[in-house]
Amino acid sequence: MAFFEPFALERFFAEHEFSARYLLCSSDCESFPVRELLAMEPDSIDRLLDLRLGYTETRGSPTLRMAIADQYAGLKVNDLFVHAGAEEAILNLCLAALKPGDRVVVNVPCYQSLMEIPRALGCDLRPWPLREAGRWYLDPDELPALSGGKAKLIILNAPHNPTGALPTRGEFEAIVDYARQTGAFLLVDEVYRRLERDPARRLPAACEAYENGISLDVLSKHSGLAGLRIGWLASKRRDLLDAVAQVKDYNSICSSAPSEFLAEIVMRNLDRIVGRNRSIVSRNLTLFERFLAERPGFASWTPPEGGSIGFPRLADGSDSEALAKRLVSESGVLILPGAYYGYDASHFRVGYGRANMPEALERLGAWLDAQPGGGGASKQTAR
Ligand SMILES: Cc1ncc(COP(=O)(O)O)c(C=O)c1O
């Protein structure tokens, strides 16, 4: 490919997502059928049937943006820009804000587009590594050396894909302070926000905390509605959103009208929708931690502090790609090898937002138990 490197993770999912029986590495939470969304508001079916399918506004319908703005402190309808998922928003923002040579600091490992798009644009990319030391940790004190006061954009994903890392309030404030001192834009990919393990640890949105902050969110993860393809940028930097509008004219132009209609229902019922998914996440975390405790010879993890995914490591340090291939073909269970993040191959991603996780774990456990001397419950005695 001429411009972008292939998106390793998306290519992996393209191969397996619709054929593997048990997706044990999905990042999105359990979905909802349209019927259930429509049932949340009494007159919604008639309104949907009367919806006209013309173009919508480039930045998203004002009523949808209003419903989104209600989720943030101090944001107005024109501080929001709706996109076709978070992915389009990342691309449009980078195209609007960055030029070759601009310095960009980005946490790594990361969802590949956060790094690949600035790289492809010729930016001076400074990877900011997460450390695995008791908790997954990003050190704000490393920022001055990475940025040298010159970063145009600092990119943070919190809660983080794939580790579930979540900065403390103090760490987040230190990052905002550094961005403010140097005038950098701060893009926080907040697509796993609202899924903090401890709700008291939820961070303020970047667009609330900082005048040059940009929040990225989407209905795919916490709400389980990836098929709507509705995401958004939220920022008080309207000049930046104006520049984004000029880019969007060259790709999707506007979002899908039925998706915007349904997204509005979602935003008005967000607590209920996310609440359902938080319960699934919480149950699954308990199950998975028990699974790991019963099989110390298989894997262990530095626990995620938020989100719907975590990043365990195989106990024997072997390559998780070899395991993933056998696992999906022999048991139908899909895990995502860490190598797809350009990270240590013995790590792998698990997702715990799906309703069928108990069956997926049962399958995985049975497969492990069937391995000669390998990784099953019997491994309890391995250390
Ligand atoms: C951190 C992060 N940002 C952005 C995206 C893109 O979201 P969407 O697929 O809804 O556009 C993802 C999807 O996995 C993600 O994990």
Tab-separated table of N, CA and C in Angstrom, residues 2-74:
chain	number	residue	atom	x	y	z
A	2	ALA	N	0.492	2.232	-0.763
A	2	ALA	CA	1.375	3.379	-0.968
A	2	ALA	C	1.487	4.283	0.260
A	3	PHE	N	0.379	4.616	0.869
A	3	PHE	CA	0.387	5.669	1.875
A	3	PHE	C	0.460	5.108	3.299
A	4	PHE	N	-0.497	4.262	3.641
A	4	PHE	CA	-0.520	3.683	4.989
A	4	PHE	C	0.059	2.274	4.990
A	5	GLU	N	0.725	1.934	6.097
A	5	GLU	CA	1.072	0.539	6.335
A	5	GLU	C	-0.232	-0.217	6.555
A	6	PRO	N	-0.301	-1.509	6.201
A	6	PRO	CA	-1.528	-2.255	6.491
A	6	PRO	C	-1.859	-2.187	7.979
A	7	PHE	N	-3.142	-2.120	8.293
A	7	PHE	CA	-3.616	-2.044	9.686
A	7	PHE	C	-3.688	-3.485	10.210
A	8	ALA	N	-2.606	-3.907	10.907
A	8	ALA	CA	-2.447	-5.325	11.242
A	8	ALA	C	-3.662	-5.893	11.974
A	9	LEU	N	-4.130	-5.159	12.980
A	9	LEU	CA	-5.238	-5.661	13.799
A	9	LEU	C	-6.522	-5.782	12.968
A	10	GLU	N	-6.802	-4.784	12.153
A	10	GLU	CA	-8.037	-4.827	11.365
A	10	GLU	C	-7.969	-5.947	10.327
A	11	ARG	N	-6.787	-6.205	9.772
A	11	ARG	CA	-6.627	-7.325	8.815
A	11	ARG	C	-6.869	-8.657	9.526
A	12	PHE	N	-6.385	-8.764	10.768
A	12	PHE	CA	-6.596	-9.979	11.562
A	12	PHE	C	-8.092	-10.189	11.793
A	13	PHE	N	-8.780	-9.117	12.165
A	13	PHE	CA	-10.228	-9.252	12.400
A	13	PHE	C	-10.970	-9.544	11.097
A	14	ALA	N	-10.499	-8.937	9.994
A	14	ALA	CA	-11.162	-9.196	8.710
A	14	ALA	C	-11.120	-10.690	8.404
A	15	GLU	N	-10.021	-11.343	8.816
A	15	GLU	CA	-9.893	-12.775	8.530
A	15	GLU	C	-10.775	-13.621	9.455
A	16	HIS	N	-10.913	-13.210	10.711
A	16	HIS	CA	-11.520	-14.123	11.690
A	16	HIS	C	-12.862	-13.686	12.282
A	17	GLU	N	-13.157	-12.385	12.245
A	17	GLU	CA	-14.281	-11.894	13.063
A	17	GLU	C	-15.611	-12.555	12.716
A	18	PHE	N	-15.804	-12.876	11.431
A	18	PHE	CA	-17.109	-13.403	11.058
A	18	PHE	C	-17.085	-14.917	10.844
A	19	SER	N	-15.979	-15.559	11.221
A	19	SER	CA	-15.955	-17.013	11.130
A	19	SER	C	-15.646	-17.671	12.476
A	20	ALA	N	-14.891	-17.014	13.341
A	20	ALA	CA	-14.586	-17.629	14.642
A	20	ALA	C	-15.865	-17.696	15.472
A	21	ARG	N	-16.017	-18.794	16.186
A	21	ARG	CA	-17.252	-19.000	16.952
A	21	ARG	C	-17.291	-18.133	18.219
A	22	TYR	N	-16.152	-18.022	18.890
A	22	TYR	CA	-16.112	-17.297	20.168
A	22	TYR	C	-15.064	-16.195	20.100
A	23	LEU	N	-15.540	-14.965	20.042
A	23	LEU	CA	-14.607	-13.835	19.948
A	23	LEU	C	-14.188	-13.443	21.361
A	24	LEU	N	-13.040	-13.961	21.756
A	24	LEU	CA	-12.570	-13.660	23.110
A	24	LEU	C	-11.606	-12.468	23.102
A	25	CYS	N	-11.632	-11.698	22.022
A	25	CYS	CA	-10.739	-10.533	21.995
A	25	CYS	C	-11.426	-9.300	21.419
A	26	SER	N	-12.763	-9.313	21.349
A	26	SER	CA	-13.458	-8.144	20.815
A	26	SER	C	-13.297	-6.977	21.766
A	27	SER	N	-13.183	-5.792	21.192
A	27	SER	CA	-13.049	-4.612	22.045
A	27	SER	C	-14.406	-3.977	22.327
A	28	ASP	N	-15.396	-4.330	21.532
A	28	ASP	CA	-16.712	-3.711	21.731
A	28	ASP	C	-17.553	-4.538	22.697
A	29	CYS	N	-18.442	-3.852	23.394
A	29	CYS	CA	-19.338	-4.550	24.306
A	29	CYS	C	-20.499	-5.167	23.534
A	30	GLU	N	-21.305	-5.926	24.253
A	30	GLU	CA	-22.444	-6.624	23.654
A	30	GLU	C	-23.377	-5.630	22.963
A	31	SER	N	-23.844	-6.030	21.791
A	31	SER	CA	-24.677	-5.135	20.998
A	31	SER	C	-26.151	-5.164	21.440
A	32	PHE	N	-26.929	-4.297	20.811
A	32	PHE	CA	-28.392	-4.272	21.020
A	32	PHE	C	-29.064	-4.379	19.658
A	33	PRO	N	-30.204	-5.068	19.564
A	33	PRO	CA	-30.952	-5.024	18.306
A	33	PRO	C	-31.689	-3.691	18.172
A	34	VAL	N	-31.981	-3.304	16.939
A	34	VAL	CA	-32.698	-2.047	16.684
A	34	VAL	C	-34.003	-2.010	17.483
A	35	ARG	N	-34.675	-3.146	17.521
A	35	ARG	CA	-35.966	-3.214	18.234
A	35	ARG	C	-35.845	-2.706	19.672
A	36	GLU	N	-34.742	-3.116	20.318
A	36	GLU	CA	-34.578	-2.727	21.728
A	36	GLU	C	-34.319	-1.220	21.863
A	37	LEU	N	-33.576	-0.669	20.914
A	37	LEU	CA	-33.348	0.784	20.964
A	37	LEU	C	-34.657	1.536	20.746
A	38	LEU	N	-35.415	1.089	19.752
A	38	LEU	CA	-36.673	1.788	19.455
A	38	LEU	C	-37.644	1.698	20.620
A	39	ALA	N	-37.580	0.608	21.344
A	39	ALA	CA	-38.502	0.428	22.479
A	39	ALA	C	-38.183	1.388	23.621
A	40	MET	N	-37.036	2.038	23.557
A	40	MET	CA	-36.667	2.954	24.647
A	40	MET	C	-37.433	4.265	24.578
A	41	GLU	N	-38.035	4.564	23.417
A	41	GLU	CA	-38.810	5.807	23.300
A	41	GLU	C	-40.109	5.498	22.575
A	42	PRO	N	-41.254	5.868	23.158
A	42	PRO	CA	-42.550	5.374	22.698
A	42	PRO	C	-42.906	5.694	21.239
A	43	ASP	N	-42.596	6.912	20.755
A	43	ASP	CA	-43.036	7.248	19.397
A	43	ASP	C	-41.936	7.043	18.360
A	44	SER	N	-40.876	6.316	18.724
A	44	SER	CA	-39.699	6.272	17.860
A	44	SER	C	-39.952	5.547	16.538
A	45	ILE	N	-40.806	4.531	16.541
A	45	ILE	CA	-40.996	3.754	15.305
A	45	ILE	C	-41.619	4.646	14.233
A	46	ASP	N	-42.644	5.400	14.619
A	46	ASP	CA	-43.274	6.298	13.642
A	46	ASP	C	-42.285	7.347	13.155
A	47	ARG	N	-41.515	7.879	14.086
A	47	ARG	CA	-40.552	8.915	13.681
A	47	ARG	C	-39.521	8.338	12.715
A	48	LEU	N	-39.124	7.105	12.963
A	48	LEU	CA	-38.139	6.483	12.070
A	48	LEU	C	-38.748	6.232	10.685
A	49	LEU	N	-40.005	5.778	10.681
A	49	LEU	CA	-40.637	5.487	9.383
A	49	LEU	C	-40.814	6.758	8.548
A	50	ASP	N	-40.942	7.884	9.225
A	50	ASP	CA	-41.118	9.157	8.500
A	50	ASP	C	-39.795	9.857	8.180
A	51	LEU	N	-38.702	9.290	8.659
A	51	LEU	CA	-37.404	9.946	8.460
A	51	LEU	C	-37.071	10.035	6.968
A	52	ARG	N	-36.680	11.206	6.519
A	52	ARG	CA	-36.312	11.357	5.111
A	52	ARG	C	-34.820	11.077	4.962
A	53	LEU	N	-34.489	10.398	3.872
A	53	LEU	CA	-33.125	9.897	3.737
A	53	LEU	C	-32.262	10.775	2.823
A	54	GLY	N	-32.320	12.064	3.070
A	54	GLY	CA	-31.410	12.969	2.347
A	54	GLY	C	-30.077	13.065	3.066
A	55	TYR	N	-29.219	13.950	2.558
A	55	TYR	CA	-27.965	14.234	3.283
A	55	TYR	C	-28.307	14.802	4.655
A	56	THR	N	-27.389	14.588	5.584
A	56	THR	CA	-27.521	15.264	6.883
A	56	THR	C	-26.438	16.345	6.953
A	57	GLU	N	-26.435	17.102	8.055
A	57	GLU	CA	-25.413	18.156	8.181
A	57	GLU	C	-24.028	17.522	8.339
A	58	THR	N	-23.041	18.143	7.735
A	58	THR	CA	-21.668	17.610	7.790
A	58	THR	C	-21.222	17.316	9.220
A	59	ARG	N	-21.566	18.194	10.145
A	59	ARG	CA	-21.078	18.025	11.526
A	59	ARG	C	-22.009	17.159	12.365
A	60	GLY	N	-23.086	16.647	11.754
A	60	GLY	CA	-24.059	15.858	12.509
A	60	GLY	C	-25.293	16.697	12.776
A	61	SER	N	-26.432	16.049	12.901
A	61	SER	CA	-27.663	16.812	13.083
A	61	SER	C	-27.588	17.587	14.404
A	62	PRO	N	-28.111	18.815	14.429
A	62	PRO	CA	-28.018	19.622	15.649
A	62	PRO	C	-28.648	18.925	16.857
A	63	THR	N	-29.726	18.173	16.625
A	63	THR	CA	-30.349	17.520	17.790
A	63	THR	C	-29.463	16.405	18.335
A	64	LEU	N	-28.770	15.693	17.447
A	64	LEU	CA	-27.839	14.665	17.936
A	64	LEU	C	-26.672	15.333	18.665
A	65	ARG	N	-26.145	16.400	18.065
A	65	ARG	CA	-25.009	17.064	18.723
A	65	ARG	C	-25.410	17.645	20.076
A	66	MET	N	-26.651	18.100	20.143
A	66	MET	CA	-27.151	18.623	21.427
A	66	MET	C	-27.186	17.497	22.466
A	67	ALA	N	-27.686	16.333	22.043
A	67	ALA	CA	-27.774	15.195	22.971
A	67	ALA	C	-26.374	14.756	23.399
A	68	ILE	N	-25.408	14.849	22.493
A	68	ILE	CA	-24.028	14.494	22.867
A	68	ILE	C	-23.454	15.564	23.800
A	69	ALA	N	-23.692	16.836	23.460
A	69	ALA	CA	-23.142	17.930	24.277
A	69	ALA	C	-23.627	17.828	25.727
A	70	ASP	N	-24.842	17.320	25.911
A	70	ASP	CA	-25.384	17.167	27.269
A	70	ASP	C	-24.533	16.248	28.141
A	71	GLN	N	-23.704	15.431	27.499
A	71	GLN	CA	-22.859	14.503	28.261
A	71	GLN	C	-21.594	15.167	28.800
A	72	TYR	N	-21.314	16.386	28.369
A	72	TYR	CA	-20.075	17.063	28.784
A	72	TYR	C	-20.410	18.328	29.555
A	73	ALA	N	-19.537	18.683	30.498
A	73	ALA	CA	-19.729	19.926	31.232
A	73	ALA	C	-19.237	21.087	30.373
A	74	GLY	N	-20.126	22.042	30.139
A	74	GLY	CA	-19.708	23.296	29.504
A	74	GLY	C	-19.520	23.227	27.998
